[in-house]
mmCIF file of C-alpha atoms in Angstrom:
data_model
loop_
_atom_site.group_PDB
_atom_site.id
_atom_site.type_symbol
_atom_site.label_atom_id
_atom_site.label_comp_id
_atom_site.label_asym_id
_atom_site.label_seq_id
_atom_site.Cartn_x
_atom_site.Cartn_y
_atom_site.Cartn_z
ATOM 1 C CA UNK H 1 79.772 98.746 82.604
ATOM 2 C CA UNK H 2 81.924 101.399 80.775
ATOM 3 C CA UNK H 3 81.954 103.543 84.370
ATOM 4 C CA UNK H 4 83.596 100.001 86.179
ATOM 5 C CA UNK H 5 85.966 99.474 83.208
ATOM 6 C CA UNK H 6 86.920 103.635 83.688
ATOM 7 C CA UNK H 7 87.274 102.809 87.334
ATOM 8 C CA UNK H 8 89.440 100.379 87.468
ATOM 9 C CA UNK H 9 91.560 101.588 84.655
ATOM 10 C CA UNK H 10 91.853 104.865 86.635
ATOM 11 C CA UNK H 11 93.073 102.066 89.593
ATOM 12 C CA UNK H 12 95.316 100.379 87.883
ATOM 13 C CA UNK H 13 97.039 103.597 86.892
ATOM 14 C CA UNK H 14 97.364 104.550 89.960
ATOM 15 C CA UNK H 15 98.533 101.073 91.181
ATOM 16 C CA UNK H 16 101.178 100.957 88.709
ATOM 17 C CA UNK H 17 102.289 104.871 89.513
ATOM 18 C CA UNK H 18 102.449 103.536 93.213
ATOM 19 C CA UNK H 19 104.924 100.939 92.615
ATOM 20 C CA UNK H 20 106.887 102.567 90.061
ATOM 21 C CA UNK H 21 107.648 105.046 92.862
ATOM 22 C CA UNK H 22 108.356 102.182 95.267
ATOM 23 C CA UNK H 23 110.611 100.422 92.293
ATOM 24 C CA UNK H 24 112.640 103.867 92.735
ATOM 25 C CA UNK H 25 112.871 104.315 95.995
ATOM 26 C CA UNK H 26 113.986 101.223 96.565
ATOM 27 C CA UNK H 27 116.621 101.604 93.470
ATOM 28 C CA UNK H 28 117.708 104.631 95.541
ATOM 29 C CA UNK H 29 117.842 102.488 98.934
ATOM 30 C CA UNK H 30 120.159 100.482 97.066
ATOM 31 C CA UNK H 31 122.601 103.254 95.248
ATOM 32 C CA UNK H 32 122.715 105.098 98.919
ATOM 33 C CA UNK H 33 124.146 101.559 100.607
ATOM 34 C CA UNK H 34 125.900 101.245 97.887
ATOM 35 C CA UNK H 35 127.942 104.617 97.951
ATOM 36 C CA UNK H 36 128.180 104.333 101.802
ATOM 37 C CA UNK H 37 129.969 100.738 101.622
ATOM 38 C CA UNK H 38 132.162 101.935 98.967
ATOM 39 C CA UNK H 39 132.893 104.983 100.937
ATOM 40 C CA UNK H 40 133.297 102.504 103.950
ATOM 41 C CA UNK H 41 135.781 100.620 102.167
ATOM 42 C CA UNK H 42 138.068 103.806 100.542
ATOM 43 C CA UNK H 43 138.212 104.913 104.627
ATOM 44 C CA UNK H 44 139.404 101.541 105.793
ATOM 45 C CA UNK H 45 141.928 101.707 103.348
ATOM 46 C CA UNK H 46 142.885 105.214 104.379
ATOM 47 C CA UNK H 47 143.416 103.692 107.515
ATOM 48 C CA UNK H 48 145.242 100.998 107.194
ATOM 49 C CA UNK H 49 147.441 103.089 104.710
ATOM 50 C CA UNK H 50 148.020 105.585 107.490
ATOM 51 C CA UNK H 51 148.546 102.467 109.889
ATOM 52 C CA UNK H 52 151.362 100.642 107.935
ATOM 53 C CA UNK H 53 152.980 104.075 107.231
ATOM 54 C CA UNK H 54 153.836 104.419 110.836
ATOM 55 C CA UNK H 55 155.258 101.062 111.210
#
């Protein structure tokens, strides 16, 4: 009985490891898309800067 109880402490511990990496990555996902719009945003702005400037 112990041995099971070991086991699937042992599983659990590495089911929670799993999905605290997956927690991250996705957290990471989300920072990434998050810098990119932002970035996407600063350039439009850029453009349209550079677009009224001329006119």
């Amino acid at each position: 009985m112990e041995e099971v109880e070991s086991l699937c402490a042992n599983r659990e511990g590495e089911l929670r490891r799993r999905l605290d990496n997956a927690t991250i990555a996705t957290s990471q996902a989300v920072l990434e898309r998050t810098r990119l719009a932002n970035e996407k945003i600063r350039l439009q702005c850029e453009l349209r800067r550079k677009e009224n400037s001329t006119h």
